[in-house]
Amino acid sequence: WKERANAMVTECRIGGDKVVLVKPQSFMNKSGQPLRHVLDFWKLKAEAVTVFYDELDLQPSKVRIKRGGGSGGHNGIKSLDAHIGQNYRRVRIGIGHPGHKDLVLSHVLKDFSKADRDWLPDFLDALAEHAPLLAVNDGLGEDATYQNRVHLTFHGDESVSEDNKQTDKTEKGTE
């Protein structure tokens, strides 16, 4: 890793595809600026970007992928949108909602609970194991396959409850 424009950056291969990994070293709500500098340096467009971030509106360990869209109130995404536009891939990682909006700030800023630390390493391993699927097709990726493989690796073949099916339909806008 090398420091560049307030970010840690490295070039590597994922599944045989060359990628640039970026870890902004700024506060989350200022993360768009370092990424803009990295994109300019490598002459890349927002379409080449995949951002992994926490999502309150998804249950813990759920993953959803989309390209473009709004920030959903996420300050890091607001910053990215302001600096690179909205046409980048978003891998939304569920952290669950604390139940009341007054609890959101402490929920997203606190360390993971002991209960979360029990499942989180295996979940992160599943995200990493299937990452090559996101790099294929000149970076266009196999988003649905990635999402499904992460789910199956982490959750096995457990069936999806009717409540989750309804939530999934609503998230996809199919209702």
Short mmCIF file of N, CA and C in Angstrom, two decimals:
data_model
loop_
_atom_site.label_atom_id
_atom_site.label_comp_id
_atom_site.label_asym_id
_atom_site.label_seq_id
_atom_site.Cartn_x
_atom_site.Cartn_y
_atom_site.Cartn_z
N TRP A 1 0.84 -1.18 0.00
CA TRP A 1 0.00 0.00 0.00
C TRP A 1 0.88 1.24 0.00
N LYS A 2 0.45 2.25 -0.75
CA LYS A 2 1.13 3.53 -0.79
C LYS A 2 0.12 4.62 -0.50
N GLU A 3 0.59 5.69 0.14
CA GLU A 3 -0.30 6.81 0.39
C GLU A 3 -0.32 7.73 -0.82
N ARG A 4 -1.53 8.10 -1.21
CA ARG A 4 -1.70 9.00 -2.35
C ARG A 4 -2.98 9.80 -2.12
N ALA A 5 -2.83 11.11 -2.05
CA ALA A 5 -3.98 12.02 -1.96
C ALA A 5 -4.94 11.64 -0.83
N ASN A 6 -4.41 11.44 0.37
CA ASN A 6 -5.20 11.12 1.55
C ASN A 6 -5.94 9.79 1.42
N ALA A 7 -5.30 8.85 0.74
CA ALA A 7 -5.85 7.50 0.62
C ALA A 7 -4.69 6.50 0.57
N MET A 8 -4.96 5.30 1.03
CA MET A 8 -4.02 4.20 0.86
C MET A 8 -4.45 3.48 -0.42
N VAL A 9 -3.48 3.27 -1.32
CA VAL A 9 -3.79 2.74 -2.65
C VAL A 9 -2.82 1.62 -2.99
N THR A 10 -3.34 0.59 -3.63
CA THR A 10 -2.49 -0.47 -4.14
C THR A 10 -3.07 -1.02 -5.44
N GLU A 11 -2.20 -1.47 -6.30
CA GLU A 11 -2.62 -2.17 -7.51
C GLU A 11 -2.41 -3.66 -7.25
N CYS A 12 -3.36 -4.47 -7.68
CA CYS A 12 -3.23 -5.90 -7.50
C CYS A 12 -4.09 -6.61 -8.55
N ARG A 13 -4.10 -7.91 -8.47
CA ARG A 13 -4.96 -8.71 -9.35
C ARG A 13 -5.96 -9.45 -8.50
N ILE A 14 -7.20 -9.43 -8.94
CA ILE A 14 -8.26 -10.21 -8.30
C ILE A 14 -8.82 -11.11 -9.38
N GLY A 15 -8.62 -12.40 -9.19
CA GLY A 15 -9.09 -13.37 -10.18
C GLY A 15 -8.47 -13.14 -11.56
N GLY A 16 -7.24 -12.65 -11.60
CA GLY A 16 -6.57 -12.42 -12.87
C GLY A 16 -6.81 -11.05 -13.47
N ASP A 17 -7.73 -10.27 -12.90
CA ASP A 17 -8.04 -8.94 -13.42
C ASP A 17 -7.30 -7.89 -12.58
N LYS A 18 -6.70 -6.92 -13.26
CA LYS A 18 -5.97 -5.85 -12.58
C LYS A 18 -6.98 -4.88 -11.97
N VAL A 19 -6.78 -4.57 -10.69
CA VAL A 19 -7.65 -3.62 -10.00
C VAL A 19 -6.79 -2.67 -9.16
N VAL A 20 -7.37 -1.53 -8.84
CA VAL A 20 -6.76 -0.57 -7.93
C VAL A 20 -7.66 -0.54 -6.70
N LEU A 21 -7.07 -0.85 -5.53
CA LEU A 21 -7.82 -0.80 -4.28
C LEU A 21 -7.53 0.52 -3.59
N VAL A 22 -8.57 1.15 -3.06
CA VAL A 22 -8.43 2.47 -2.44
C VAL A 22 -9.10 2.44 -1.08
N LYS A 23 -8.36 2.87 -0.06
CA LYS A 23 -8.92 3.04 1.28
C LYS A 23 -8.73 4.50 1.66
N PRO A 24 -9.78 5.33 1.50
CA PRO A 24 -9.65 6.73 1.89
C PRO A 24 -9.26 6.83 3.37
N GLN A 25 -8.37 7.76 3.68
CA GLN A 25 -7.92 7.95 5.05
C GLN A 25 -8.57 9.18 5.68
N SER A 26 -9.55 9.72 5.00
CA SER A 26 -10.30 10.87 5.49
C SER A 26 -11.47 10.38 6.34
N PHE A 27 -12.21 11.32 6.91
CA PHE A 27 -13.47 10.95 7.53
C PHE A 27 -14.40 10.45 6.44
N MET A 28 -15.34 9.59 6.82
CA MET A 28 -16.28 9.00 5.86
C MET A 28 -16.97 10.08 5.03
N ASN A 29 -17.41 11.16 5.67
CA ASN A 29 -18.17 12.18 4.96
C ASN A 29 -17.30 13.04 4.05
N LYS A 30 -16.00 12.74 3.97
CA LYS A 30 -15.08 13.43 3.06
C LYS A 30 -14.39 12.45 2.12
N SER A 31 -14.88 11.22 2.02
CA SER A 31 -14.18 10.16 1.27
C SER A 31 -14.22 10.35 -0.25
N GLY A 32 -15.11 11.18 -0.76
CA GLY A 32 -15.18 11.39 -2.20
C GLY A 32 -13.98 12.10 -2.76
N GLN A 33 -13.43 13.03 -2.02
CA GLN A 33 -12.29 13.81 -2.52
C GLN A 33 -11.05 12.95 -2.77
N PRO A 34 -10.63 12.10 -1.82
CA PRO A 34 -9.47 11.24 -2.12
C PRO A 34 -9.73 10.31 -3.30
N LEU A 35 -10.95 9.79 -3.40
CA LEU A 35 -11.25 8.91 -4.53
C LEU A 35 -11.19 9.66 -5.85
N ARG A 36 -11.66 10.89 -5.88
CA ARG A 36 -11.59 11.72 -7.10
C ARG A 36 -10.13 11.87 -7.54
N HIS A 37 -9.23 12.13 -6.58
CA HIS A 37 -7.80 12.27 -6.92
C HIS A 37 -7.23 10.97 -7.49
N VAL A 38 -7.61 9.85 -6.91
CA VAL A 38 -7.12 8.55 -7.40
C VAL A 38 -7.65 8.28 -8.80
N LEU A 39 -8.93 8.55 -9.03
CA LEU A 39 -9.50 8.34 -10.37
C LEU A 39 -8.79 9.21 -11.40
N ASP A 40 -8.51 10.45 -11.04
CA ASP A 40 -7.81 11.36 -11.96
C ASP A 40 -6.40 10.85 -12.25
N PHE A 41 -5.70 10.39 -11.21
CA PHE A 41 -4.33 9.91 -11.38
C PHE A 41 -4.29 8.70 -12.32
N TRP A 42 -5.22 7.75 -12.16
CA TRP A 42 -5.23 6.55 -13.00
C TRP A 42 -6.08 6.72 -14.25
N LYS A 43 -6.65 7.90 -14.44
CA LYS A 43 -7.49 8.18 -15.60
C LYS A 43 -8.65 7.19 -15.71
N LEU A 44 -9.32 7.01 -14.58
CA LEU A 44 -10.46 6.10 -14.51
C LEU A 44 -11.75 6.90 -14.36
N LYS A 45 -12.85 6.28 -14.75
CA LYS A 45 -14.16 6.92 -14.61
C LYS A 45 -14.92 6.28 -13.45
N ALA A 46 -15.96 6.95 -13.02
CA ALA A 46 -16.76 6.44 -11.90
C ALA A 46 -17.31 5.04 -12.20
N GLU A 47 -17.57 4.74 -13.47
CA GLU A 47 -18.11 3.43 -13.84
C GLU A 47 -17.18 2.29 -13.42
N ALA A 48 -15.91 2.59 -13.22
CA ALA A 48 -14.93 1.58 -12.84
C ALA A 48 -14.89 1.33 -11.34
N VAL A 49 -15.64 2.11 -10.57
CA VAL A 49 -15.57 2.07 -9.11
C VAL A 49 -16.60 1.10 -8.53
N THR A 50 -16.16 0.33 -7.55
CA THR A 50 -17.05 -0.48 -6.71
C THR A 50 -16.81 -0.07 -5.27
N VAL A 51 -17.86 0.37 -4.61
CA VAL A 51 -17.76 0.83 -3.23
C VAL A 51 -18.50 -0.16 -2.33
N PHE A 52 -17.84 -0.60 -1.27
CA PHE A 52 -18.46 -1.45 -0.26
C PHE A 52 -18.79 -0.55 0.93
N TYR A 53 -20.05 -0.59 1.38
CA TYR A 53 -20.39 0.25 2.53
C TYR A 53 -21.53 -0.34 3.34
N ASP A 54 -21.62 0.14 4.58
CA ASP A 54 -22.65 -0.34 5.50
C ASP A 54 -24.00 0.24 5.14
N GLU A 55 -25.04 -0.58 5.31
CA GLU A 55 -26.39 -0.17 4.96
C GLU A 55 -27.33 -0.49 6.12
N LEU A 56 -27.88 0.56 6.72
CA LEU A 56 -28.82 0.42 7.83
C LEU A 56 -30.08 -0.33 7.44
N ASP A 57 -30.54 -0.12 6.23
CA ASP A 57 -31.84 -0.64 5.81
C ASP A 57 -31.79 -2.09 5.33
N LEU A 58 -30.67 -2.75 5.54
CA LEU A 58 -30.57 -4.18 5.25
C LEU A 58 -30.25 -4.91 6.55
N GLN A 59 -30.81 -6.09 6.70
CA GLN A 59 -30.52 -6.90 7.87
C GLN A 59 -29.03 -7.26 7.89
N PRO A 60 -28.44 -7.44 9.08
CA PRO A 60 -27.03 -7.82 9.15
C PRO A 60 -26.74 -9.05 8.28
N SER A 61 -25.65 -8.98 7.56
CA SER A 61 -25.12 -10.02 6.67
C SER A 61 -25.86 -10.15 5.35
N LYS A 62 -26.77 -9.25 5.05
CA LYS A 62 -27.39 -9.22 3.72
C LYS A 62 -26.52 -8.36 2.81
N VAL A 63 -26.47 -8.72 1.54
CA VAL A 63 -25.70 -7.96 0.55
C VAL A 63 -26.62 -7.64 -0.62
N ARG A 64 -26.59 -6.40 -1.06
CA ARG A 64 -27.32 -5.99 -2.25
C ARG A 64 -26.39 -5.13 -3.09
N ILE A 65 -26.50 -5.28 -4.40
CA ILE A 65 -25.63 -4.54 -5.31
C ILE A 65 -26.50 -3.75 -6.28
N LYS A 66 -26.09 -2.53 -6.51
CA LYS A 66 -26.75 -1.72 -7.53
C LYS A 66 -25.75 -0.73 -8.09
N ARG A 67 -26.09 -0.19 -9.22
CA ARG A 67 -25.27 0.85 -9.84
C ARG A 67 -26.10 2.13 -9.83
N GLY A 68 -25.48 3.21 -9.36
CA GLY A 68 -26.18 4.48 -9.31
C GLY A 68 -27.19 4.54 -8.19
N GLY A 69 -27.95 5.63 -8.18
CA GLY A 69 -28.98 5.80 -7.18
C GLY A 69 -28.62 6.90 -6.20
N GLY A 70 -29.48 7.08 -5.22
CA GLY A 70 -29.28 8.11 -4.22
C GLY A 70 -28.40 7.64 -3.08
N SER A 71 -28.19 8.54 -2.13
CA SER A 71 -27.30 8.24 -1.02
C SER A 71 -28.01 7.53 0.12
N GLY A 72 -29.32 7.61 0.17
CA GLY A 72 -30.05 7.00 1.27
C GLY A 72 -29.67 7.61 2.61
N GLY A 73 -29.17 8.84 2.60
CA GLY A 73 -28.77 9.51 3.83
C GLY A 73 -27.36 9.16 4.30
N HIS A 74 -26.66 8.29 3.58
CA HIS A 74 -25.31 7.87 3.97
C HIS A 74 -24.32 8.97 3.59
N ASN A 75 -23.65 9.54 4.58
CA ASN A 75 -22.77 10.69 4.33
C ASN A 75 -21.56 10.35 3.45
N GLY A 76 -21.05 9.15 3.57
CA GLY A 76 -19.94 8.75 2.70
C GLY A 76 -20.36 8.69 1.24
N ILE A 77 -21.55 8.17 1.00
CA ILE A 77 -22.08 8.08 -0.36
C ILE A 77 -22.39 9.48 -0.89
N LYS A 78 -22.91 10.35 -0.04
CA LYS A 78 -23.15 11.74 -0.46
C LYS A 78 -21.85 12.38 -0.95
N SER A 79 -20.75 12.15 -0.23
CA SER A 79 -19.46 12.70 -0.62
C SER A 79 -18.98 12.12 -1.95
N LEU A 80 -19.12 10.82 -2.10
CA LEU A 80 -18.73 10.19 -3.37
C LEU A 80 -19.55 10.75 -4.52
N ASP A 81 -20.86 10.86 -4.32
CA ASP A 81 -21.74 11.39 -5.37
C ASP A 81 -21.30 12.80 -5.77
N ALA A 82 -20.95 13.62 -4.80
CA ALA A 82 -20.56 15.00 -5.06
C ALA A 82 -19.24 15.09 -5.84
N HIS A 83 -18.34 14.13 -5.61
CA HIS A 83 -17.01 14.21 -6.23
C HIS A 83 -16.83 13.37 -7.49
N ILE A 84 -17.57 12.26 -7.60
CA ILE A 84 -17.37 11.40 -8.78
C ILE A 84 -18.66 11.14 -9.55
N GLY A 85 -19.78 11.67 -9.08
CA GLY A 85 -21.06 11.39 -9.71
C GLY A 85 -21.70 10.15 -9.10
N GLN A 86 -22.79 9.69 -9.68
CA GLN A 86 -23.53 8.57 -9.09
C GLN A 86 -23.40 7.26 -9.84
N ASN A 87 -22.70 7.25 -10.95
CA ASN A 87 -22.67 6.05 -11.78
C ASN A 87 -21.52 5.11 -11.40
N TYR A 88 -21.58 4.60 -10.18
CA TYR A 88 -20.61 3.61 -9.72
C TYR A 88 -21.37 2.48 -9.04
N ARG A 89 -20.72 1.33 -8.93
CA ARG A 89 -21.34 0.15 -8.33
C ARG A 89 -21.26 0.28 -6.81
N ARG A 90 -22.37 -0.07 -6.17
CA ARG A 90 -22.47 0.00 -4.71
C ARG A 90 -22.77 -1.38 -4.17
N VAL A 91 -21.88 -1.89 -3.33
CA VAL A 91 -22.12 -3.15 -2.64
C VAL A 91 -22.55 -2.76 -1.23
N ARG A 92 -23.85 -2.87 -1.01
CA ARG A 92 -24.44 -2.47 0.26
C ARG A 92 -24.41 -3.66 1.22
N ILE A 93 -23.79 -3.47 2.37
CA ILE A 93 -23.61 -4.54 3.35
C ILE A 93 -24.49 -4.24 4.56
N GLY A 94 -25.45 -5.11 4.81
CA GLY A 94 -26.41 -4.88 5.88
C GLY A 94 -25.80 -4.88 7.26
N ILE A 95 -26.15 -3.85 8.03
CA ILE A 95 -25.76 -3.79 9.44
C ILE A 95 -27.00 -3.70 10.33
N GLY A 96 -28.17 -3.63 9.74
CA GLY A 96 -29.40 -3.54 10.50
C GLY A 96 -29.64 -2.15 11.08
N HIS A 97 -30.88 -1.86 11.34
CA HIS A 97 -31.27 -0.56 11.90
C HIS A 97 -31.46 -0.73 13.40
N PRO A 98 -31.01 0.25 14.19
CA PRO A 98 -31.14 0.12 15.64
C PRO A 98 -32.57 0.27 16.15
N GLY A 99 -33.50 0.65 15.28
CA GLY A 99 -34.90 0.72 15.68
C GLY A 99 -35.47 2.12 15.76
N HIS A 100 -34.69 3.08 16.14
CA HIS A 100 -35.16 4.46 16.24
C HIS A 100 -34.10 5.39 15.66
N LYS A 101 -34.54 6.41 14.95
CA LYS A 101 -33.59 7.30 14.26
C LYS A 101 -32.62 7.99 15.22
N ASP A 102 -33.00 8.20 16.46
CA ASP A 102 -32.08 8.83 17.43
C ASP A 102 -30.90 7.93 17.78
N LEU A 103 -31.01 6.63 17.50
CA LEU A 103 -29.94 5.68 17.83
C LEU A 103 -29.00 5.42 16.65
N VAL A 104 -29.32 5.97 15.48
CA VAL A 104 -28.56 5.66 14.27
C VAL A 104 -27.10 6.08 14.38
N LEU A 105 -26.82 7.30 14.80
CA LEU A 105 -25.44 7.79 14.84
C LEU A 105 -24.56 6.91 15.71
N SER A 106 -25.02 6.60 16.92
CA SER A 106 -24.19 5.74 17.79
C SER A 106 -24.07 4.34 17.21
N HIS A 107 -25.11 3.87 16.52
CA HIS A 107 -25.08 2.53 15.93
C HIS A 107 -24.01 2.42 14.85
N VAL A 108 -23.92 3.40 13.97
CA VAL A 108 -22.97 3.31 12.86
C VAL A 108 -21.54 3.65 13.28
N LEU A 109 -21.37 4.36 14.39
CA LEU A 109 -20.03 4.76 14.80
C LEU A 109 -19.40 3.82 15.83
N LYS A 110 -20.20 3.00 16.47
CA LYS A 110 -19.66 2.12 17.51
C LYS A 110 -18.97 0.90 16.89
N ASP A 111 -18.15 0.25 17.70
CA ASP A 111 -17.54 -1.00 17.29
C ASP A 111 -18.63 -2.07 17.19
N PHE A 112 -18.34 -3.13 16.46
CA PHE A 112 -19.28 -4.23 16.36
C PHE A 112 -19.47 -4.87 17.73
N SER A 113 -20.67 -5.34 17.99
CA SER A 113 -20.97 -6.01 19.26
C SER A 113 -20.28 -7.37 19.29
N LYS A 114 -20.21 -7.96 20.49
CA LYS A 114 -19.63 -9.29 20.64
C LYS A 114 -20.38 -10.29 19.77
N ALA A 115 -21.70 -10.19 19.74
CA ALA A 115 -22.50 -11.11 18.91
C ALA A 115 -22.16 -10.94 17.43
N ASP A 116 -21.98 -9.71 16.97
CA ASP A 116 -21.61 -9.46 15.58
C ASP A 116 -20.22 -9.99 15.28
N ARG A 117 -19.31 -9.88 16.22
CA ARG A 117 -17.94 -10.36 16.01
C ARG A 117 -17.88 -11.87 15.86
N ASP A 118 -18.93 -12.56 16.28
CA ASP A 118 -18.97 -14.01 16.11
C ASP A 118 -19.18 -14.41 14.65
N TRP A 119 -20.02 -13.67 13.90
CA TRP A 119 -20.32 -14.02 12.51
C TRP A 119 -19.56 -13.19 11.49
N LEU A 120 -19.09 -12.02 11.89
CA LEU A 120 -18.50 -11.08 10.94
C LEU A 120 -17.27 -11.63 10.20
N PRO A 121 -16.30 -12.28 10.85
CA PRO A 121 -15.13 -12.78 10.09
C PRO A 121 -15.51 -13.74 8.95
N ASP A 122 -16.44 -14.65 9.20
CA ASP A 122 -16.86 -15.59 8.15
C ASP A 122 -17.58 -14.84 7.02
N PHE A 123 -18.35 -13.85 7.37
CA PHE A 123 -19.06 -13.06 6.37
C PHE A 123 -18.07 -12.28 5.51
N LEU A 124 -17.09 -11.65 6.13
CA LEU A 124 -16.08 -10.91 5.36
C LEU A 124 -15.27 -11.85 4.48
N ASP A 125 -14.99 -13.06 4.97
CA ASP A 125 -14.31 -14.06 4.14
C ASP A 125 -15.14 -14.40 2.91
N ALA A 126 -16.45 -14.51 3.08
CA ALA A 126 -17.34 -14.82 1.94
C ALA A 126 -17.33 -13.66 0.93
N LEU A 127 -17.35 -12.41 1.42
CA LEU A 127 -17.26 -11.26 0.52
C LEU A 127 -15.98 -11.30 -0.30
N ALA A 128 -14.86 -11.59 0.37
CA ALA A 128 -13.56 -11.61 -0.31
C ALA A 128 -13.43 -12.81 -1.25
N GLU A 129 -13.90 -13.96 -0.82
CA GLU A 129 -13.78 -15.18 -1.63
C GLU A 129 -14.40 -15.02 -3.01
N HIS A 130 -15.50 -14.32 -3.08
CA HIS A 130 -16.22 -14.20 -4.35
C HIS A 130 -15.94 -12.88 -5.07
N ALA A 131 -15.03 -12.07 -4.57
CA ALA A 131 -14.71 -10.78 -5.18
C ALA A 131 -14.31 -10.87 -6.65
N PRO A 132 -13.64 -11.95 -7.10
CA PRO A 132 -13.31 -12.02 -8.53
C PRO A 132 -14.53 -11.87 -9.45
N LEU A 133 -15.71 -12.23 -8.97
CA LEU A 133 -16.91 -12.09 -9.79
C LEU A 133 -17.23 -10.62 -10.09
N LEU A 134 -16.77 -9.72 -9.24
CA LEU A 134 -17.02 -8.29 -9.46
C LEU A 134 -16.06 -7.68 -10.48
N ALA A 135 -14.94 -8.33 -10.71
CA ALA A 135 -13.92 -7.77 -11.60
C ALA A 135 -14.03 -8.26 -13.05
N VAL A 136 -14.80 -9.30 -13.29
CA VAL A 136 -14.89 -9.86 -14.64
C VAL A 136 -15.63 -8.93 -15.59
N ASN A 137 -15.56 -9.23 -16.87
CA ASN A 137 -16.25 -8.45 -17.92
C ASN A 137 -15.81 -6.99 -17.92
N ASP A 138 -14.50 -6.77 -17.90
CA ASP A 138 -13.95 -5.40 -17.89
C ASP A 138 -14.52 -4.59 -16.74
N GLY A 139 -14.70 -5.22 -15.59
CA GLY A 139 -15.17 -4.51 -14.41
C GLY A 139 -16.68 -4.41 -14.30
N LEU A 140 -17.42 -4.89 -15.31
CA LEU A 140 -18.88 -4.83 -15.22
C LEU A 140 -19.41 -5.86 -14.23
N GLY A 141 -18.66 -6.96 -14.09
CA GLY A 141 -18.95 -7.93 -13.05
C GLY A 141 -20.17 -8.79 -13.27
N GLU A 142 -20.28 -9.72 -12.38
CA GLU A 142 -21.41 -10.65 -12.31
C GLU A 142 -22.10 -10.39 -10.98
N ASP A 143 -22.79 -9.26 -10.89
CA ASP A 143 -23.33 -8.79 -9.62
C ASP A 143 -24.29 -9.78 -8.97
N ALA A 144 -25.25 -10.28 -9.72
CA ALA A 144 -26.24 -11.20 -9.15
C ALA A 144 -25.57 -12.49 -8.68
N THR A 145 -24.62 -12.99 -9.46
CA THR A 145 -23.91 -14.21 -9.07
C THR A 145 -23.12 -13.97 -7.80
N TYR A 146 -22.44 -12.82 -7.70
CA TYR A 146 -21.69 -12.47 -6.49
C TYR A 146 -22.62 -12.45 -5.28
N GLN A 147 -23.70 -11.74 -5.42
CA GLN A 147 -24.66 -11.61 -4.32
C GLN A 147 -25.16 -12.98 -3.87
N ASN A 148 -25.51 -13.83 -4.83
CA ASN A 148 -26.01 -15.17 -4.50
C ASN A 148 -24.93 -16.05 -3.87
N ARG A 149 -23.73 -16.00 -4.41
CA ARG A 149 -22.65 -16.84 -3.86
C ARG A 149 -22.29 -16.43 -2.44
N VAL A 150 -22.25 -15.12 -2.18
CA VAL A 150 -21.98 -14.68 -0.81
C VAL A 150 -23.06 -15.20 0.12
N HIS A 151 -24.30 -15.08 -0.30
CA HIS A 151 -25.41 -15.56 0.53
C HIS A 151 -25.28 -17.07 0.79
N LEU A 152 -25.06 -17.84 -0.26
CA LEU A 152 -24.98 -19.29 -0.09
C LEU A 152 -23.77 -19.71 0.72
N THR A 153 -22.63 -19.03 0.53
CA THR A 153 -21.44 -19.37 1.29
C THR A 153 -21.64 -19.09 2.77
N PHE A 154 -22.25 -17.95 3.05
CA PHE A 154 -22.40 -17.55 4.45
C PHE A 154 -23.63 -18.17 5.12
N HIS A 155 -24.73 -18.24 4.41
CA HIS A 155 -25.98 -18.71 4.99
C HIS A 155 -26.29 -20.15 4.63
N GLY A 156 -25.52 -20.74 3.73
CA GLY A 156 -25.81 -22.10 3.30
C GLY A 156 -27.11 -22.14 2.53
N ASP A 157 -27.82 -23.25 2.62
CA ASP A 157 -29.05 -23.37 1.85
C ASP A 157 -30.29 -23.07 2.69
N GLU A 158 -30.07 -22.31 3.79
CA GLU A 158 -31.25 -21.98 4.61
C GLU A 158 -32.28 -21.27 3.74
N SER A 159 -33.51 -21.61 3.95
CA SER A 159 -34.55 -21.01 3.12
C SER A 159 -34.79 -19.57 3.55
N VAL A 160 -35.28 -18.79 2.62
CA VAL A 160 -35.58 -17.40 2.87
C VAL A 160 -36.99 -17.31 3.42
N SER A 161 -37.15 -16.64 4.55
CA SER A 161 -38.48 -16.51 5.14
C SER A 161 -39.37 -15.64 4.27
N GLU A 162 -40.67 -15.74 4.48
CA GLU A 162 -41.60 -14.91 3.72
C GLU A 162 -41.34 -13.44 3.95
N ASP A 163 -40.97 -13.05 5.18
CA ASP A 163 -40.66 -11.65 5.47
C ASP A 163 -39.47 -11.18 4.64
N ASN A 164 -38.43 -12.00 4.54
CA ASN A 164 -37.26 -11.63 3.75
C ASN A 164 -37.58 -11.56 2.27
N LYS A 165 -38.45 -12.45 1.79
CA LYS A 165 -38.84 -12.40 0.38
C LYS A 165 -39.55 -11.08 0.10
N GLN A 166 -40.41 -10.67 1.02
CA GLN A 166 -41.12 -9.41 0.86
C GLN A 166 -40.14 -8.24 0.87
N THR A 167 -39.17 -8.26 1.81
CA THR A 167 -38.16 -7.21 1.89
C THR A 167 -37.34 -7.15 0.62
N ASP A 168 -36.95 -8.32 0.10
CA ASP A 168 -36.17 -8.35 -1.12
C ASP A 168 -36.94 -7.76 -2.28
N LYS A 169 -38.24 -8.06 -2.39
CA LYS A 169 -39.06 -7.50 -3.47
C LYS A 169 -39.13 -5.97 -3.36
N THR A 170 -39.31 -5.49 -2.14
CA THR A 170 -39.41 -4.05 -1.92
C THR A 170 -38.10 -3.37 -2.28
N GLU A 171 -36.95 -3.95 -1.87
CA GLU A 171 -35.64 -3.36 -2.17
C GLU A 171 -35.39 -3.30 -3.66
N LYS A 172 -35.90 -4.30 -4.39
CA LYS A 172 -35.68 -4.34 -5.84
C LYS A 172 -36.71 -3.51 -6.59
N GLY A 173 -37.70 -2.98 -5.84
CA GLY A 173 -38.72 -2.17 -6.51
C GLY A 173 -39.69 -3.00 -7.32
N THR A 174 -39.87 -4.26 -6.95
CA THR A 174 -40.74 -5.13 -7.74
C THR A 174 -42.13 -5.22 -7.15
N GLU A 175 -42.42 -4.41 -6.15
CA GLU A 175 -43.75 -4.48 -5.57
C GLU A 175 -44.58 -3.31 -5.98
#
